[in-house]
Amino acid sequence: MKPRLTVLTLAVDDLERALRFYRDGLGLPTEGIIGTEFEHGAVAFFDLQHGVKLALWPRTSLVHDTGLPAGAPSSTECSLGHNVASRQDVDAVMSQARQAGARIVKQAGDTFWGGYAGYFADPDGHLWEVVWNPQLDLAD
């Protein structure tokens, strides 16, 4: 298998609510919800970088498609990392997320490894880490 990740799919309980959070609150580009003509087909895609997409798909559709039983959602299963270019950018993204309706899980602060980071959870509890790593050159 080649190490290639093209789509990150997050299972959501309310697709419209999740769309508003990511599109209107965080400002991620999307064409909105597509696939509504198919049973279990409604999905929203967001363009990230270099051809990577974020997909929001109803949890019930993911359960149906995989055949796995529905489990209790857990914010500690994984986190999505959003690296930014400065400490100020961390604070700005955390503020934007809060205004969009995110729950701040951990206020931004200095890390043990010399960076600066904080965590927020989206309306479905998906955990995002917003981080500045002084070892990465992310100047836009």
PDB file of N, CA and C in Angstrom, residues 65-106:
ATOM      1  N   ASP A  65     -23.229   1.387   5.627  1.00  0.00           N
ATOM      2  CA  ASP A  65     -22.277   1.018   4.588  1.00  0.00           C
ATOM      3  C   ASP A  65     -21.276  -0.026   5.069  1.00  0.00           C
ATOM      4  N   THR A  66     -20.820   0.079   6.304  1.00  0.00           N
ATOM      5  CA  THR A  66     -19.812  -0.858   6.808  1.00  0.00           C
ATOM      6  C   THR A  66     -20.406  -2.147   7.345  1.00  0.00           C
ATOM      7  N   GLY A  67     -21.653  -2.093   7.792  1.00  0.00           N
ATOM      8  CA  GLY A  67     -22.254  -3.250   8.428  1.00  0.00           C
ATOM      9  C   GLY A  67     -21.839  -3.411   9.882  1.00  0.00           C
ATOM     10  N   LEU A  68     -21.089  -2.446  10.385  1.00  0.00           N
ATOM     11  CA  LEU A  68     -20.668  -2.500  11.785  1.00  0.00           C
ATOM     12  C   LEU A  68     -21.759  -1.945  12.684  1.00  0.00           C
ATOM     13  N   PRO A  69     -21.834  -2.405  13.924  1.00  0.00           N
ATOM     14  CA  PRO A  69     -22.838  -1.858  14.831  1.00  0.00           C
ATOM     15  C   PRO A  69     -22.453  -0.434  15.239  1.00  0.00           C
ATOM     16  N   ALA A  70     -23.460   0.362  15.501  1.00  0.00           N
ATOM     17  CA  ALA A  70     -23.218   1.724  15.966  1.00  0.00           C
ATOM     18  C   ALA A  70     -22.638   1.672  17.371  1.00  0.00           C
ATOM     19  N   GLY A  71     -21.590   2.409  17.574  1.00  0.00           N
ATOM     20  CA  GLY A  71     -20.976   2.488  18.891  1.00  0.00           C
ATOM     21  C   GLY A  71     -21.149   3.887  19.445  1.00  0.00           C
ATOM     22  N   ALA A  72     -20.811   4.029  20.685  1.00  0.00           N
ATOM     23  CA  ALA A  72     -20.881   5.354  21.303  1.00  0.00           C
ATOM     24  C   ALA A  72     -19.729   6.205  20.768  1.00  0.00           C
ATOM     25  N   PRO A  73     -20.029   7.416  20.309  1.00  0.00           N
ATOM     26  CA  PRO A  73     -18.957   8.298  19.841  1.00  0.00           C
ATOM     27  C   PRO A  73     -17.978   8.606  20.979  1.00  0.00           C
ATOM     28  N   SER A  74     -16.705   8.747  20.632  1.00  0.00           N
ATOM     29  CA  SER A  74     -15.690   9.054  21.629  1.00  0.00           C
ATOM     30  C   SER A  74     -14.684  10.038  21.053  1.00  0.00           C
ATOM     31  N   SER A  75     -14.484  11.143  21.752  1.00  0.00           N
ATOM     32  CA  SER A  75     -13.522  12.149  21.298  1.00  0.00           C
ATOM     33  C   SER A  75     -12.082  11.691  21.438  1.00  0.00           C
ATOM     34  N   THR A  76     -11.841  10.632  22.168  1.00  0.00           N
ATOM     35  CA  THR A  76     -10.461  10.204  22.382  1.00  0.00           C
ATOM     36  C   THR A  76     -10.012   9.095  21.425  1.00  0.00           C
ATOM     37  N   GLU A  77     -10.794   8.793  20.417  1.00  0.00           N
ATOM     38  CA  GLU A  77     -10.402   7.774  19.439  1.00  0.00           C
ATOM     39  C   GLU A  77      -9.303   8.286  18.523  1.00  0.00           C
ATOM     40  N   CYS A  78      -9.361   9.554  18.146  1.00  0.00           N
ATOM     41  CA  CYS A  78      -8.343  10.147  17.291  1.00  0.00           C
ATOM     42  C   CYS A  78      -8.486  11.664  17.368  1.00  0.00           C
ATOM     43  N   SER A  79      -7.474  12.350  16.865  1.00  0.00           N
ATOM     44  CA  SER A  79      -7.592  13.800  16.751  1.00  0.00           C
ATOM     45  C   SER A  79      -7.054  14.213  15.389  1.00  0.00           C
ATOM     46  N   LEU A  80      -7.553  15.324  14.903  1.00  0.00           N
ATOM     47  CA  LEU A  80      -7.096  15.887  13.644  1.00  0.00           C
ATOM     48  C   LEU A  80      -6.179  17.050  13.977  1.00  0.00           C
ATOM     49  N   GLY A  81      -5.005  17.080  13.381  1.00  0.00           N
ATOM     50  CA  GLY A  81      -4.041  18.130  13.670  1.00  0.00           C
ATOM     51  C   GLY A  81      -4.083  19.220  12.621  1.00  0.00           C
ATOM     52  N   HIS A  82      -4.168  20.463  13.071  1.00  0.00           N
ATOM     53  CA  HIS A  82      -4.152  21.625  12.179  1.00  0.00           C
ATOM     54  C   HIS A  82      -2.942  22.464  12.566  1.00  0.00           C
ATOM     55  N   ASN A  83      -1.863  22.344  11.795  1.00  0.00           N
ATOM     56  CA  ASN A  83      -0.644  23.094  12.067  1.00  0.00           C
ATOM     57  C   ASN A  83      -0.738  24.479  11.453  1.00  0.00           C
ATOM     58  N   VAL A  84      -0.308  25.468  12.223  1.00  0.00           N
ATOM     59  CA  VAL A  84      -0.335  26.855  11.778  1.00  0.00           C
ATOM     60  C   VAL A  84       1.056  27.461  11.928  1.00  0.00           C
ATOM     61  N   ALA A  85       1.225  28.692  11.432  1.00  0.00           N
ATOM     62  CA  ALA A  85       2.547  29.301  11.320  1.00  0.00           C
ATOM     63  C   ALA A  85       3.018  30.047  12.562  1.00  0.00           C
ATOM     64  N   SER A  86       2.133  30.299  13.538  1.00  0.00           N
ATOM     65  CA  SER A  86       2.557  31.082  14.699  1.00  0.00           C
ATOM     66  C   SER A  86       1.649  30.829  15.894  1.00  0.00           C
ATOM     67  N   ARG A  87       2.107  31.254  17.057  1.00  0.00           N
ATOM     68  CA  ARG A  87       1.284  31.201  18.269  1.00  0.00           C
ATOM     69  C   ARG A  87       0.003  32.008  18.069  1.00  0.00           C
ATOM     70  N   GLN A  88       0.137  33.170  17.446  1.00  0.00           N
ATOM     71  CA  GLN A  88      -1.021  34.029  17.215  1.00  0.00           C
ATOM     72  C   GLN A  88      -2.050  33.332  16.329  1.00  0.00           C
ATOM     73  N   ASP A  89      -1.579  32.552  15.366  1.00  0.00           N
ATOM     74  CA  ASP A  89      -2.500  31.801  14.504  1.00  0.00           C
ATOM     75  C   ASP A  89      -3.250  30.739  15.296  1.00  0.00           C
ATOM     76  N   VAL A  90      -2.570  30.106  16.257  1.00  0.00           N
ATOM     77  CA  VAL A  90      -3.258  29.134  17.124  1.00  0.00           C
ATOM     78  C   VAL A  90      -4.402  29.830  17.845  1.00  0.00           C
ATOM     79  N   ASP A  91      -4.101  30.967  18.466  1.00  0.00           N
ATOM     80  CA  ASP A  91      -5.140  31.701  19.205  1.00  0.00           C
ATOM     81  C   ASP A  91      -6.282  32.131  18.291  1.00  0.00           C
ATOM     82  N   ALA A  92      -5.954  32.566  17.067  1.00  0.00           N
ATOM     83  CA  ALA A  92      -6.986  33.015  16.125  1.00  0.00           C
ATOM     84  C   ALA A  92      -7.896  31.858  15.717  1.00  0.00           C
ATOM     85  N   VAL A  93      -7.321  30.698  15.415  1.00  0.00           N
ATOM     86  CA  VAL A  93      -8.139  29.547  15.002  1.00  0.00           C
ATOM     87  C   VAL A  93      -8.979  29.047  16.174  1.00  0.00           C
ATOM     88  N   MET A  94      -8.407  29.017  17.356  1.00  0.00           N
ATOM     89  CA  MET A  94      -9.175  28.591  18.534  1.00  0.00           C
ATOM     90  C   MET A  94     -10.357  29.532  18.764  1.00  0.00           C
ATOM     91  N   SER A  95     -10.146  30.819  18.606  1.00  0.00           N
ATOM     92  CA  SER A  95     -11.225  31.790  18.765  1.00  0.00           C
ATOM     93  C   SER A  95     -12.296  31.601  17.699  1.00  0.00           C
ATOM     94  N   GLN A  96     -11.870  31.391  16.464  1.00  0.00           N
ATOM     95  CA  GLN A  96     -12.815  31.154  15.368  1.00  0.00           C
ATOM     96  C   GLN A  96     -13.647  29.908  15.639  1.00  0.00           C
ATOM     97  N   ALA A  97     -13.001  28.850  16.103  1.00  0.00           N
ATOM     98  CA  ALA A  97     -13.718  27.610  16.397  1.00  0.00           C
ATOM     99  C   ALA A  97     -14.735  27.828  17.515  1.00  0.00           C
ATOM    100  N   ARG A  98     -14.332  28.536  18.563  1.00  0.00           N
ATOM    101  CA  ARG A  98     -15.246  28.822  19.672  1.00  0.00           C
ATOM    102  C   ARG A  98     -16.465  29.590  19.161  1.00  0.00           C
ATOM    103  N   GLN A  99     -16.237  30.609  18.349  1.00  0.00           N
ATOM    104  CA  GLN A  99     -17.336  31.408  17.809  1.00  0.00           C
ATOM    105  C   GLN A  99     -18.246  30.592  16.901  1.00  0.00           C
ATOM    106  N   ALA A 100     -17.676  29.568  16.267  1.00  0.00           N
ATOM    107  CA  ALA A 100     -18.458  28.708  15.378  1.00  0.00           C
ATOM    108  C   ALA A 100     -19.282  27.680  16.144  1.00  0.00           C
ATOM    109  N   GLY A 101     -19.032  27.557  17.447  1.00  0.00           N
ATOM    110  CA  GLY A 101     -19.790  26.607  18.253  1.00  0.00           C
ATOM    111  C   GLY A 101     -18.984  25.442  18.783  1.00  0.00           C
ATOM    112  N   ALA A 102     -17.680  25.461  18.582  1.00  0.00           N
ATOM    113  CA  ALA A 102     -16.841  24.387  19.110  1.00  0.00           C
ATOM    114  C   ALA A 102     -16.766  24.480  20.628  1.00  0.00           C
ATOM    115  N   ARG A 103     -16.518  23.348  21.255  1.00  0.00           N
ATOM    116  CA  ARG A 103     -16.246  23.300  22.686  1.00  0.00           C
ATOM    117  C   ARG A 103     -14.736  23.282  22.848  1.00  0.00           C
ATOM    118  N   ILE A 104     -14.220  24.241  23.592  1.00  0.00           N
ATOM    119  CA  ILE A 104     -12.777  24.276  23.837  1.00  0.00           C
ATOM    120  C   ILE A 104     -12.463  23.211  24.881  1.00  0.00           C
ATOM    121  N   VAL A 105     -11.676  22.240  24.479  1.00  0.00           N
ATOM    122  CA  VAL A 105     -11.316  21.118  25.336  1.00  0.00           C
ATOM    123  C   VAL A 105     -10.100  21.470  26.185  1.00  0.00           C
ATOM    124  N   LYS A 106      -9.147  22.129  25.555  1.00  0.00           N
ATOM    125  CA  LYS A 106      -7.928  22.539  26.258  1.00  0.00           C
ATOM    126  C   LYS A 106      -7.494  23.884  25.680  1.00  0.00           C
TER     127      LYS A 106
END
